Short mmCIF file of C-alpha atoms and ligand atoms in Angstrom, two decimals:
data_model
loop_
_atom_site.label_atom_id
_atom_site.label_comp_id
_atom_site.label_asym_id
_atom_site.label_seq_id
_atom_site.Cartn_x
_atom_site.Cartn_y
_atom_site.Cartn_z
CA UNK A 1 -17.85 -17.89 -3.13
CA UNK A 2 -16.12 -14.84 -3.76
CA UNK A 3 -12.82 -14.24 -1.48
CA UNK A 4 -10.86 -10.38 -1.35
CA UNK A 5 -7.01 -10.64 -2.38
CA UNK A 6 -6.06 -11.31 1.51
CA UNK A 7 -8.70 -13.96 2.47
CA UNK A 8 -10.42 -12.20 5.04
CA UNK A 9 -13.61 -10.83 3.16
CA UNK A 10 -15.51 -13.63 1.44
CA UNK A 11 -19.48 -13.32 0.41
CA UNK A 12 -21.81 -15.64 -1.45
CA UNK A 13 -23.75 -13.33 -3.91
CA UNK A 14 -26.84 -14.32 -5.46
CA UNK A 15 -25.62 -13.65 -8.62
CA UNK A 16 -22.19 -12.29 -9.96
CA UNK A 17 -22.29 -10.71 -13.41
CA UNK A 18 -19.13 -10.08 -15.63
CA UNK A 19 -19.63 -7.57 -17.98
CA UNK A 20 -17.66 -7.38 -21.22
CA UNK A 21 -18.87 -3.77 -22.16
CA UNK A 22 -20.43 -0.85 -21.23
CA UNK A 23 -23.79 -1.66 -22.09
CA UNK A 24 -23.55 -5.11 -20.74
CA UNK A 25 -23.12 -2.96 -17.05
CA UNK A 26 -26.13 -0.94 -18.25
CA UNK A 27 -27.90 -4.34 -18.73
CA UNK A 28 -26.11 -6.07 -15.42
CA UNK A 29 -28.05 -2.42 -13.50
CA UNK A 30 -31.06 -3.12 -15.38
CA UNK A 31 -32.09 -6.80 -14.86
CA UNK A 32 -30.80 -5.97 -10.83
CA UNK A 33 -33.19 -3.11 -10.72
CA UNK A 34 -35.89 -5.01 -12.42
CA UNK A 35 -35.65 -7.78 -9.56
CA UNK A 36 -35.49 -5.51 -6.88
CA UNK A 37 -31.42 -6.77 -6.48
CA UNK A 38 -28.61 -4.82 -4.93
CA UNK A 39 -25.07 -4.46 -6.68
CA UNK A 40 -21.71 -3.96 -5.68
CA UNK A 41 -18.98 -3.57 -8.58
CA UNK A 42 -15.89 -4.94 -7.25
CA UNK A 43 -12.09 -4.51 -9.40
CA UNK A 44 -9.46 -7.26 -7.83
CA UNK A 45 -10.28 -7.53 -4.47
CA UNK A 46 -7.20 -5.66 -3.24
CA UNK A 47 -9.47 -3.86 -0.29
CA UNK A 48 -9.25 -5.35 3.21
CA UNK A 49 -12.50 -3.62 4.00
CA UNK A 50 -15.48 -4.99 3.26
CA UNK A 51 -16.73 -2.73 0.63
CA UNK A 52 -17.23 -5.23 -2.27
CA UNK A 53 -19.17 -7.58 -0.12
CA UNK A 54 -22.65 -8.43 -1.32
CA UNK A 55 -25.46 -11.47 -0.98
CA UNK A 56 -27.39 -9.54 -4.41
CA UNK A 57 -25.62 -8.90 -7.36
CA UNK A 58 -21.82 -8.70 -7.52
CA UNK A 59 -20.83 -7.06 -10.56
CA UNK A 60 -17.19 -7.95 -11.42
CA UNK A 61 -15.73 -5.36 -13.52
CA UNK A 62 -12.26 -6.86 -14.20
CA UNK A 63 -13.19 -7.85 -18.65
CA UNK A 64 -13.51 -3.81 -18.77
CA UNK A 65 -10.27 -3.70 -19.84
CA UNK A 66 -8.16 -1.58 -22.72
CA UNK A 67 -6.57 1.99 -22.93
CA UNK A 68 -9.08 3.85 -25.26
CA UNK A 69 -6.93 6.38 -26.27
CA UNK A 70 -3.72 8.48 -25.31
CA UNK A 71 -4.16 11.71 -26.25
CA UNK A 72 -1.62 14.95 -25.28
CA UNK A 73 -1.15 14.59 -21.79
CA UNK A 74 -4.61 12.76 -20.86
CA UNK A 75 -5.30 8.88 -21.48
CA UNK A 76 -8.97 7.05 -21.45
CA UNK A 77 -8.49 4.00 -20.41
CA UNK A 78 -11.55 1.19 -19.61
CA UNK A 79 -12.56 1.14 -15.75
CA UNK A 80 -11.47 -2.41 -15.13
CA UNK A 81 -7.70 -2.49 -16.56
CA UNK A 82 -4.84 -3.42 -14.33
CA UNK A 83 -2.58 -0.39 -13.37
CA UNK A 84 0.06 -3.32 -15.05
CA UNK A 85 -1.53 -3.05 -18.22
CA UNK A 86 -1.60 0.89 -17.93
CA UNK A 87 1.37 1.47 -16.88
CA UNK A 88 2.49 -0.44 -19.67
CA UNK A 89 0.93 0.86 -22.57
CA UNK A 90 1.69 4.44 -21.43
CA UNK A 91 5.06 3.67 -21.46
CA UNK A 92 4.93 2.65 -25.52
CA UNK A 93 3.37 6.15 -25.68
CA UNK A 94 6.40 7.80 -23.56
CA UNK A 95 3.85 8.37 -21.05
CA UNK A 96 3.49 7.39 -17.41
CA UNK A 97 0.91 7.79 -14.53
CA UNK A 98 2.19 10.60 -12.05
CA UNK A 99 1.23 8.39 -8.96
CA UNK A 100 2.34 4.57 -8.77
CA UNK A 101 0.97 2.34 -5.83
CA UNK A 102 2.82 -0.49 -4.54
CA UNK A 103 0.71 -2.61 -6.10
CA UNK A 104 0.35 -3.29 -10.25
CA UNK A 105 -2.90 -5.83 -9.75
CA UNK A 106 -5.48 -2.89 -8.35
CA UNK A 107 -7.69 -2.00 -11.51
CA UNK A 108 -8.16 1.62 -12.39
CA UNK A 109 -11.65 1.82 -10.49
CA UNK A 110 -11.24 0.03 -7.90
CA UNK A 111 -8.34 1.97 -7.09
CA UNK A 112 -10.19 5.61 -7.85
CA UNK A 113 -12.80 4.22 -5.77
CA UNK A 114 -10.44 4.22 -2.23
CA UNK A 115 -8.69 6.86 -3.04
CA UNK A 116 -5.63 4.56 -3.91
CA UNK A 117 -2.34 7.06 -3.63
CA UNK A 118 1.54 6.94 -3.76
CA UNK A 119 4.07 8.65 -2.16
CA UNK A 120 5.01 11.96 -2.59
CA UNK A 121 4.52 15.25 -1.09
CA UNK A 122 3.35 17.20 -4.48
CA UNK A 123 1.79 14.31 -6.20
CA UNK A 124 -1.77 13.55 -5.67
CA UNK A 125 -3.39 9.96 -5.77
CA UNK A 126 -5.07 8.77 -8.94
CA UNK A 127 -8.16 9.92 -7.83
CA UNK A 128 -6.50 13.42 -8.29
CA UNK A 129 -5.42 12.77 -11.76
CA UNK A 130 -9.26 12.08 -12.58
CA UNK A 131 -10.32 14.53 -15.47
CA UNK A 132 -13.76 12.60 -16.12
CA UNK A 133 -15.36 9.54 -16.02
CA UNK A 134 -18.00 7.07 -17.96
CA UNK A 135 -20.39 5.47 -15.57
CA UNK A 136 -23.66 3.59 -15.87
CA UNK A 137 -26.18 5.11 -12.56
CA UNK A 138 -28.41 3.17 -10.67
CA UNK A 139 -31.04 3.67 -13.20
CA UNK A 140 -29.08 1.77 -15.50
CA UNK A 141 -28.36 5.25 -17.40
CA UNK A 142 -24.78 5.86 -18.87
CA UNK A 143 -23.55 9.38 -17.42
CA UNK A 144 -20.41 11.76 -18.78
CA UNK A 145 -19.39 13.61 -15.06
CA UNK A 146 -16.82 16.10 -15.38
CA UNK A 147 -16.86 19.49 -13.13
CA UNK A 148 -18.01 19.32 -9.69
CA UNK A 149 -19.50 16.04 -9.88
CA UNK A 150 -16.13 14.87 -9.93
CA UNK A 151 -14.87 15.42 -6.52
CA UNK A 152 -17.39 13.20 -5.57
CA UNK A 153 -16.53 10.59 -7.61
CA UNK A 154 -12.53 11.03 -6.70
CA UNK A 155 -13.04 8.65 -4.11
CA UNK A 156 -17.16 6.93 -4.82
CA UNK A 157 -16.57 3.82 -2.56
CA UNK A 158 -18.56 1.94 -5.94
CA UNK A 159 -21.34 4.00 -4.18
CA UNK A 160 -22.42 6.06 -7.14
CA UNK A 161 -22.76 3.74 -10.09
CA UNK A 162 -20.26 1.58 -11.96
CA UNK A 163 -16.92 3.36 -13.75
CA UNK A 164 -17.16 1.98 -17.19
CA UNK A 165 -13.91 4.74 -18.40
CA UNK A 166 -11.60 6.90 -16.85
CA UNK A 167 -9.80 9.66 -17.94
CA UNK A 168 -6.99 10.47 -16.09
CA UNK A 169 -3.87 13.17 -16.48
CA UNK A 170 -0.15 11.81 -17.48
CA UNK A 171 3.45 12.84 -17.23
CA UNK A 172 6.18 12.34 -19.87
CA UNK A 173 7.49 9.09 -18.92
CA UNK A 174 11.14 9.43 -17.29
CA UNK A 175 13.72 7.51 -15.03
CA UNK A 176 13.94 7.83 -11.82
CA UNK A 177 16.71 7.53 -9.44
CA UNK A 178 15.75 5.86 -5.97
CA UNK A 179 17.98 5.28 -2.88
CA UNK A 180 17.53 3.21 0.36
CA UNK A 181 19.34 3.96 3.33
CA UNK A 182 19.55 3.96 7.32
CA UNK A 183 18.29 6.79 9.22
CA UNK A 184 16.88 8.69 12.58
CA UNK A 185 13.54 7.87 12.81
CA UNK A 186 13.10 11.89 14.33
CA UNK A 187 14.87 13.63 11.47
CA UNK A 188 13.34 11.27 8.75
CA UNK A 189 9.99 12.24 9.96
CA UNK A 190 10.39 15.41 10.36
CA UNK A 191 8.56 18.44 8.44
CA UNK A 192 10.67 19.82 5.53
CA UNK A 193 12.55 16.71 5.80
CA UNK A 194 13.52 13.97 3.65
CA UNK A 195 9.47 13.04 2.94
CA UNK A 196 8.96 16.59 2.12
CA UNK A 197 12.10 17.08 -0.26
CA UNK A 198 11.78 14.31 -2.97
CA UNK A 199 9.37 13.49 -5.81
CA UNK A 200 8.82 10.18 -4.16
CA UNK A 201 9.74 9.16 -0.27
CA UNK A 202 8.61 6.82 2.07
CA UNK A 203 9.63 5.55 5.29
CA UNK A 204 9.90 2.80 6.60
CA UNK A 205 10.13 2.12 10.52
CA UNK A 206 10.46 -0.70 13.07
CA UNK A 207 8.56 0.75 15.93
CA UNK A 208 10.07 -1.35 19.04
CA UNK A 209 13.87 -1.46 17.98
CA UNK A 210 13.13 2.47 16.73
CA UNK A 211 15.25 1.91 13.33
CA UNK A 212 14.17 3.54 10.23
CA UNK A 213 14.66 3.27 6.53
CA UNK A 214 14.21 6.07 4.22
CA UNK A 215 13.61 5.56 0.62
CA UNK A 216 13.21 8.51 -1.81
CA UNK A 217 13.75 9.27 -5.41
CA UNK A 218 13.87 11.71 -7.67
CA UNK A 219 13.77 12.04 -11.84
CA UNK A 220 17.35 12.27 -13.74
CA UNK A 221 18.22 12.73 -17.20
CA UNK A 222 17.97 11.38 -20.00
CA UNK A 223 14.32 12.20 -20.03
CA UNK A 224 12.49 9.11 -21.97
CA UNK A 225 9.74 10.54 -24.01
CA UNK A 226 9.70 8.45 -25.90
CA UNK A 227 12.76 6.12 -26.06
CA UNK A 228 12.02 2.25 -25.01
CA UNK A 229 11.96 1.57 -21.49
CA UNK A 230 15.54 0.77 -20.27
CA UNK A 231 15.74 -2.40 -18.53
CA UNK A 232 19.14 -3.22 -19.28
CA UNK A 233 19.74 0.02 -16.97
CA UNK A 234 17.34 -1.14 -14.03
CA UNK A 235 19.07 -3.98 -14.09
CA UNK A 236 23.02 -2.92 -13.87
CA UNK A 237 21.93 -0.17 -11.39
CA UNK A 238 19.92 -3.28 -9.49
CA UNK A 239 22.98 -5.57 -9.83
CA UNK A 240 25.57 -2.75 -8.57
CA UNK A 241 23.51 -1.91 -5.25
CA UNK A 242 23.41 -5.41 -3.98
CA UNK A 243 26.60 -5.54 -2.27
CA UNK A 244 25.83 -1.93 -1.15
CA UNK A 245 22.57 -3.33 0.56
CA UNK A 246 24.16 -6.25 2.34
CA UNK A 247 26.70 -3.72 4.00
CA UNK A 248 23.72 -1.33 4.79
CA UNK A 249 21.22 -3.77 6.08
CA UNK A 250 23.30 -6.28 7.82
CA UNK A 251 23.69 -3.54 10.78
CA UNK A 252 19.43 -3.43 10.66
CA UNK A 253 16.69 -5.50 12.96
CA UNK A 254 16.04 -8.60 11.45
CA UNK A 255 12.31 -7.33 10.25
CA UNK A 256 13.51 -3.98 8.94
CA UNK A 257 16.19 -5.94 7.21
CA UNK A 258 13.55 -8.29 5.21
CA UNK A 259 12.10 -5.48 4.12
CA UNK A 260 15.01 -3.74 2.39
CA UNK A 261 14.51 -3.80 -1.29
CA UNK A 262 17.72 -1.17 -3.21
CA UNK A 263 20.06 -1.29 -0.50
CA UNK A 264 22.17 1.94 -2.46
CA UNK A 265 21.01 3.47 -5.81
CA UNK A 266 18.63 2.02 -8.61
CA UNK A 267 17.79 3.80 -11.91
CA UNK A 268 14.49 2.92 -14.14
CA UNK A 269 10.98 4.02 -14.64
CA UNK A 270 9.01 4.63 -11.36
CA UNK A 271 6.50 1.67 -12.51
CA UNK A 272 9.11 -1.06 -13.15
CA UNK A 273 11.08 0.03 -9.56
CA UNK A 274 8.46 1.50 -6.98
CA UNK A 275 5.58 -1.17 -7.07
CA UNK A 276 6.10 -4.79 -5.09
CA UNK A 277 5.63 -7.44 -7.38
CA UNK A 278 5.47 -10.31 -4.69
CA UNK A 279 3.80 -8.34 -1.73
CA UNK A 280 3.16 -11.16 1.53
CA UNK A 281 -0.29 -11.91 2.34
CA UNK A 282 -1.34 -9.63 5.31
CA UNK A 283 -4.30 -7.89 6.71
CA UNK A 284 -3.71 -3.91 6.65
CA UNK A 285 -5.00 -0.52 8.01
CA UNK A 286 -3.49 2.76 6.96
CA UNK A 287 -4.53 5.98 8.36
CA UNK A 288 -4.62 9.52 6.85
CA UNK A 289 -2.95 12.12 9.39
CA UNK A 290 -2.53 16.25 9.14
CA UNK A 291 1.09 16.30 8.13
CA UNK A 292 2.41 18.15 11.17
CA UNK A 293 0.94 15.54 13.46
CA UNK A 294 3.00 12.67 12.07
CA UNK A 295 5.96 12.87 15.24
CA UNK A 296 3.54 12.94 17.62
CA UNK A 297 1.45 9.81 16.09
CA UNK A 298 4.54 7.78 15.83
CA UNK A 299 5.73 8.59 19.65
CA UNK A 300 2.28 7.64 20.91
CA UNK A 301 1.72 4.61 19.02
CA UNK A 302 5.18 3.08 20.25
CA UNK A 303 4.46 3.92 23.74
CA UNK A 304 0.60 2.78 23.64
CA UNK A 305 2.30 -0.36 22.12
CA UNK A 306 4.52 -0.80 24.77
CA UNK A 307 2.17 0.14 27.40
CA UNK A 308 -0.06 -2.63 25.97
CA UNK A 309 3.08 -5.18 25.69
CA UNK A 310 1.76 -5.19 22.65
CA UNK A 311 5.05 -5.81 19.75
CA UNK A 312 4.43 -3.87 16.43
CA UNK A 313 6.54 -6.67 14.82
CA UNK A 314 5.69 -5.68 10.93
CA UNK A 315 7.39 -2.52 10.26
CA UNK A 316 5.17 0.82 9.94
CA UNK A 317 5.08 2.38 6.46
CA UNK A 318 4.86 6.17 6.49
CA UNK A 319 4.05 7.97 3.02
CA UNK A 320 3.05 11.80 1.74
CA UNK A 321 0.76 13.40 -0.40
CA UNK A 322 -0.97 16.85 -0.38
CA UNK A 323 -4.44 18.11 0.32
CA UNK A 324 -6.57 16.33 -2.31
CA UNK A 325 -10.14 17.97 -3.49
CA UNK A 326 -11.85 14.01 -3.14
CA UNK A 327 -14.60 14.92 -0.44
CA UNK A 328 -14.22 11.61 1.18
CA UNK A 329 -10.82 11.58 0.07
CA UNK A 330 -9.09 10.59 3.44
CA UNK A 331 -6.20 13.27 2.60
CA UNK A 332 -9.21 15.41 1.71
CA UNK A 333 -7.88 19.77 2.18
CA UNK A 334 -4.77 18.98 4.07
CA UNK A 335 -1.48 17.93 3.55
CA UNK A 336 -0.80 14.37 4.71
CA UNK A 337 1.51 11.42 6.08
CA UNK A 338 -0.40 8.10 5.74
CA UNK A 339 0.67 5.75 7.80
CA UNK A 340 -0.15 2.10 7.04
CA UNK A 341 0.14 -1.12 9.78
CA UNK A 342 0.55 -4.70 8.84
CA UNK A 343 -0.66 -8.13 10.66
CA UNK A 344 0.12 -11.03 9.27
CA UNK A 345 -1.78 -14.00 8.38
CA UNK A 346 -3.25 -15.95 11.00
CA UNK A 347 -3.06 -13.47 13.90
CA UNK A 348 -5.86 -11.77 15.09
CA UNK A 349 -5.23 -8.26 13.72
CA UNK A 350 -8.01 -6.73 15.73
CA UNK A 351 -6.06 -5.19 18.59
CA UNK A 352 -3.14 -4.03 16.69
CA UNK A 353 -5.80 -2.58 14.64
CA UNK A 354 -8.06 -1.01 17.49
CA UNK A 355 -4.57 0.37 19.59
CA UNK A 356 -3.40 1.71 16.15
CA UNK A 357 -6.72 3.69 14.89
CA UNK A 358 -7.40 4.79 18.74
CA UNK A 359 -4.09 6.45 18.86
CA UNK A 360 -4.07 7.56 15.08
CA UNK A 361 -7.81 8.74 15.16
CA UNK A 362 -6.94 11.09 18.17
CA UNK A 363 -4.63 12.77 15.95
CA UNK A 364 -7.21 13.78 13.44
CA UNK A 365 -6.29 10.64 11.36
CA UNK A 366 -8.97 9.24 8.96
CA UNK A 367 -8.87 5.96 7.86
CA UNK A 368 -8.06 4.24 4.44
CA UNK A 369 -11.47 3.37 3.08
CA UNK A 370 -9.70 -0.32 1.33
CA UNK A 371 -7.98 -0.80 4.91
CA UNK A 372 -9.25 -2.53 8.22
CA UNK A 373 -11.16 0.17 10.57
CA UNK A 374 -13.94 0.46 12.68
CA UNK A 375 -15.44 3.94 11.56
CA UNK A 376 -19.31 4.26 10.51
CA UNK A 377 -21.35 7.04 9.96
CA UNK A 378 -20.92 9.29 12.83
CA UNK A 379 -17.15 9.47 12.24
CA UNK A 380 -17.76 10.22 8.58
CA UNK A 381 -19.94 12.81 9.19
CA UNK A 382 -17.40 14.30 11.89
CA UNK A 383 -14.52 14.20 9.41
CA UNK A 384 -15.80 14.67 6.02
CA UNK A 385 -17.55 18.48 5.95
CA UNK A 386 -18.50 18.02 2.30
CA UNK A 387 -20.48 14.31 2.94
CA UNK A 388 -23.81 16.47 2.23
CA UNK A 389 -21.99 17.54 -1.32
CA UNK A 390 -21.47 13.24 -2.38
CA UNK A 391 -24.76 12.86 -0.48
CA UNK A 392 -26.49 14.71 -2.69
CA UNK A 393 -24.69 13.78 -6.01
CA UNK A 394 -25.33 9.92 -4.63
CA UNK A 395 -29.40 10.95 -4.68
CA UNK A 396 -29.21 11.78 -8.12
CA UNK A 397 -26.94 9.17 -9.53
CA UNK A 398 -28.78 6.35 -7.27
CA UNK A 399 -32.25 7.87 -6.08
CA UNK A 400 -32.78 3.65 -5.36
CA UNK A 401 -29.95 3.24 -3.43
CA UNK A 402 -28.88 0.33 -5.83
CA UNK A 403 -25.51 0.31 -4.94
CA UNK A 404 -26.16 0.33 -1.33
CA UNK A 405 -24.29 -2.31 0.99
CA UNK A 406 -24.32 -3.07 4.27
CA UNK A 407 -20.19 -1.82 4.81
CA UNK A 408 -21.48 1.30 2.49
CA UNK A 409 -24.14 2.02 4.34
CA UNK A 410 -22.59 2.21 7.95
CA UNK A 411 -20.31 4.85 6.13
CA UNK A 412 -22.80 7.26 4.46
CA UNK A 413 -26.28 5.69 5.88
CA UNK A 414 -28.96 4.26 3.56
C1 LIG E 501 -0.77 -5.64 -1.98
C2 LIG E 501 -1.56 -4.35 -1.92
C3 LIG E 501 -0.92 -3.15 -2.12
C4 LIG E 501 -1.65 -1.95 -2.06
N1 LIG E 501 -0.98 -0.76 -2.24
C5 LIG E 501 -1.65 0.40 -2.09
C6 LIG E 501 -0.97 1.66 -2.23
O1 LIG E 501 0.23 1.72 -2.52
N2 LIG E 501 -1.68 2.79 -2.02
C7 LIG E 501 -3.02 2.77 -1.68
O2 LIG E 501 -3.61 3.83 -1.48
N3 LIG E 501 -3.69 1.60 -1.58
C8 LIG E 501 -3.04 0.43 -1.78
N4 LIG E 501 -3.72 -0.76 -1.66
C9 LIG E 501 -5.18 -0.72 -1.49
C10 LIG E 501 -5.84 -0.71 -2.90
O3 LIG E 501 -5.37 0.33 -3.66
C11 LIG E 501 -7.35 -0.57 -2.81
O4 LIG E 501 -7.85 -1.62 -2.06
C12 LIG E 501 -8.04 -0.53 -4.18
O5 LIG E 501 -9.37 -0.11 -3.99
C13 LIG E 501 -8.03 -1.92 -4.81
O6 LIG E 501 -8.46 -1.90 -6.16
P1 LIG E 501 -9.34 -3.14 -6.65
O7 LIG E 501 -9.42 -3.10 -8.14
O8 LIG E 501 -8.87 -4.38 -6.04
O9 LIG E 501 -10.75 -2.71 -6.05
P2 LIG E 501 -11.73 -3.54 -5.07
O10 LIG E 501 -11.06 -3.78 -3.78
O11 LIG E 501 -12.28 -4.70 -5.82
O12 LIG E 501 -12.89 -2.44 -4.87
C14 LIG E 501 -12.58 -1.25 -4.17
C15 LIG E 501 -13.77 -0.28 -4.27
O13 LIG E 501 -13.94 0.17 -5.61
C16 LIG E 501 -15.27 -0.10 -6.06
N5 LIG E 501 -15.23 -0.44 -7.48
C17 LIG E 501 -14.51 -1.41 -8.08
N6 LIG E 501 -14.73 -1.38 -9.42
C18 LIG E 501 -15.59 -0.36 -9.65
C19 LIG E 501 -16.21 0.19 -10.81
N7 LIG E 501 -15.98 -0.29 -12.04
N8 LIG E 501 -17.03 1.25 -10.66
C20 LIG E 501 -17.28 1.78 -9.44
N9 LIG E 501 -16.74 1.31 -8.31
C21 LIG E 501 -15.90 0.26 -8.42
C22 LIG E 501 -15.75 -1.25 -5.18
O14 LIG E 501 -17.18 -1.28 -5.09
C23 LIG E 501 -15.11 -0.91 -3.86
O15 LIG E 501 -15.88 0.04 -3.18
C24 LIG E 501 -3.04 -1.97 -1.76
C25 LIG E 501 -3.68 -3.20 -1.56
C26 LIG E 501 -2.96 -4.38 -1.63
C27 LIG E 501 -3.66 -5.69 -1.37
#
């Protein structure tokens, strides 16, 4: 039985290949076709949602592993490696990825297939920094897409064949210099503020006690090209801040106070100091707002939540990024603050879940696709003006509809 990272999404496929190579996918899409089978590539798991869910064929992509090549400011690296593993052998190169999740487990598909973004008001998610892809159709036929094609595959929901290479844009690898502190939830938020005037920012709010955290960073000198990561840095700047955090926290709520992680300043590379290396189990739905709306969203959902005695215990996170070209790319041609809800483990997150995308929908919020939400077809079709555009690249890549699903097809219809 096959289980998603939280617990929550389990299935019982028929049959789950593990292909080590390319043409072992093309052979996986083959023998399914050739039995009449369905297939759903899934990466780690990470996704709350029940997109990797099958009873055919599960096709686990996670031996597709390796960085093919670095080469100027563009690396090809094999569909199924870890963001870890990238992020580490860009750094030997002096190279980094321009977006870095909290999480280092997602693999590179997986994560291009959701849309999977950062935090940052210029950068784009790492579907953005797609220049081309490898994939294997639902013929069984290995494709090159670049052009067009692409923005539909910026955010395929494993709907349009299986990634066997990426190739995705780099930055020179640099440090950068983060800082945690106490703020007003109203100014924090605000437009032009703190989200808006960093390379990286996030927020961090406990809704009922109305305290906030801002985090942002920004790169300093000496620029790394290609000089060895410095971890004797991270760690002095790590060790310097903690007496600095337990004056700034101990004045916090409890929650908001677990969830400090610099307290003052740290220095290092964005993927040894942004991610969460020991992230708590936890259901999650994040939702994809117009930028300007993001005051507004946060107001309502304290007071729904109140009006509901209803206590958003886990603290919101609240995160940038700018119009992306994805067509189902939730932060598709607008500018946007994505704010993501936690439950955890062993409470029902269905009505935090419901209150939360009610409130955050009538915003003009669209959902995380890897998150918990409740949208199907008529949504998608109300918030995505380009689904015709994937629709039609889908009937070309997979006339057969072998990578159809049933949480797929309540999205974009058989
Ligand atoms: C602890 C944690 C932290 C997270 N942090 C962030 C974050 O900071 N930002 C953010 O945006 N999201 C975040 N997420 C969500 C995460 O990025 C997505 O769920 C992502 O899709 C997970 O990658 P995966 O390899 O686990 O893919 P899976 O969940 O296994 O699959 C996701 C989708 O990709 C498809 N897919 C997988 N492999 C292939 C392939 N080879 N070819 C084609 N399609 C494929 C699947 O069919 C499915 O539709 C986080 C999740 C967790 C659990």
């Amino acid at each position: 039985m096959w289980t998603n990272w939280s617990g929550a999404q389990q299935s019982r496929p028929r049959a789950t290949d593990r292909p080590l190579d390319e043409a072992g996918v093309a052979a996986a899409v083959r023998r399914a076709a050739s039995r009449g089978l369905r297939i759903r590539p899934v990466g780690t798991g990470h996704s709350w949602s029940p997109l990797a869910v099958t009873d055919d064929v599960q096709l686990d992509c996670r031996a597709l592993t390796g960085v093919v090549a670095v080469v100027g400011e563009r690396v090809r690296v094999r569909a199924g490696a870890t963001l870890e593993s990238l992020h580490g052998e860009l750094a030997e190169h002096g190279r980094a990825l321009a977006v870095v999740p909290d999480a280092v487990e997602l693999t590179v598909a997986g994560a291009i297939g959701t849309g999977t973004h950062g935090s940052g008001a210029t950068t784009g998610s790492l579907s953005a920094q797609v220049t081309g892809v490898r994939l294997v159709d639902g013929t069984g036929t290995v494709r090159r897409v670049e052009g067009p094609d692409l923005d539909a595959v910026r955010t395929g929901l494993g709907a349009l064949g299986v990634l066997t290479e990426v190739e995705l844009r780099t930055v020179p690898l640099r440090l950068l210099q983060v800082h945690e502190e106490p703020g007003e939830p109203v100014e924090l938020v605000a437009t032009g503020g703190v989200l808006d005037a960093h390379a990286w920012a996030e927020i961090v709010l406990h809704v009922p006690s109305g305290e906030a955290l801002a985090r942002w960073g920004d790169p300093v000198e000496p620029d790394l090209e290609s000089a060895p990561v410095r971890r004797d840095l991270v760690r002095a700047a790590a060790a310097g801040s903690a007496e600095a955090l337990g004056r700034v926290v101990s004045r916090l709520a409890p929650t908001l106070r677990r969830t400090a992680r610099w307290g003052g300043t740290v220095v290092g590379p964005a993927h040894r100091v942004l991610p969460d290396r020991r992230p708590v189990r936890a259901e999650a739905a994040e939702w994809a707002l117009p930028r300007e709306t993001l005051g507004t969203a946060l107001r309502e959902l304290g007071a729904a939540a109140a009006a509901r005695r209803m206590e958003l215990r886990s603290p919101v996170l609240v995160r940038v990024g700018p119009a992306e070209t994805g067509w189902l790319h939730p932060a598709w041609n607008r500018p946007t603050a994505w704010v993501a809800l936690r439950s955890p483990r062993g409470v029902d997150p269905a009505p935090l879940f419901a209150l939360a995308g009610t409130v955050l929908e009538a915003v003009g919020g669209r959902p995380h696709w890897a998150g918990h939400h409740r949208w199907g077809r008529t949504e998608v079709e109300r918030a995505y003006p380009r689904l015709a555009d994937f629709q039609a690249v889908r009937n070309r890549f997979d006339p057969d509809r072998r990578f159809s699903g049933a949480h797929v097809d309540s999205l974009l219809g058989a």
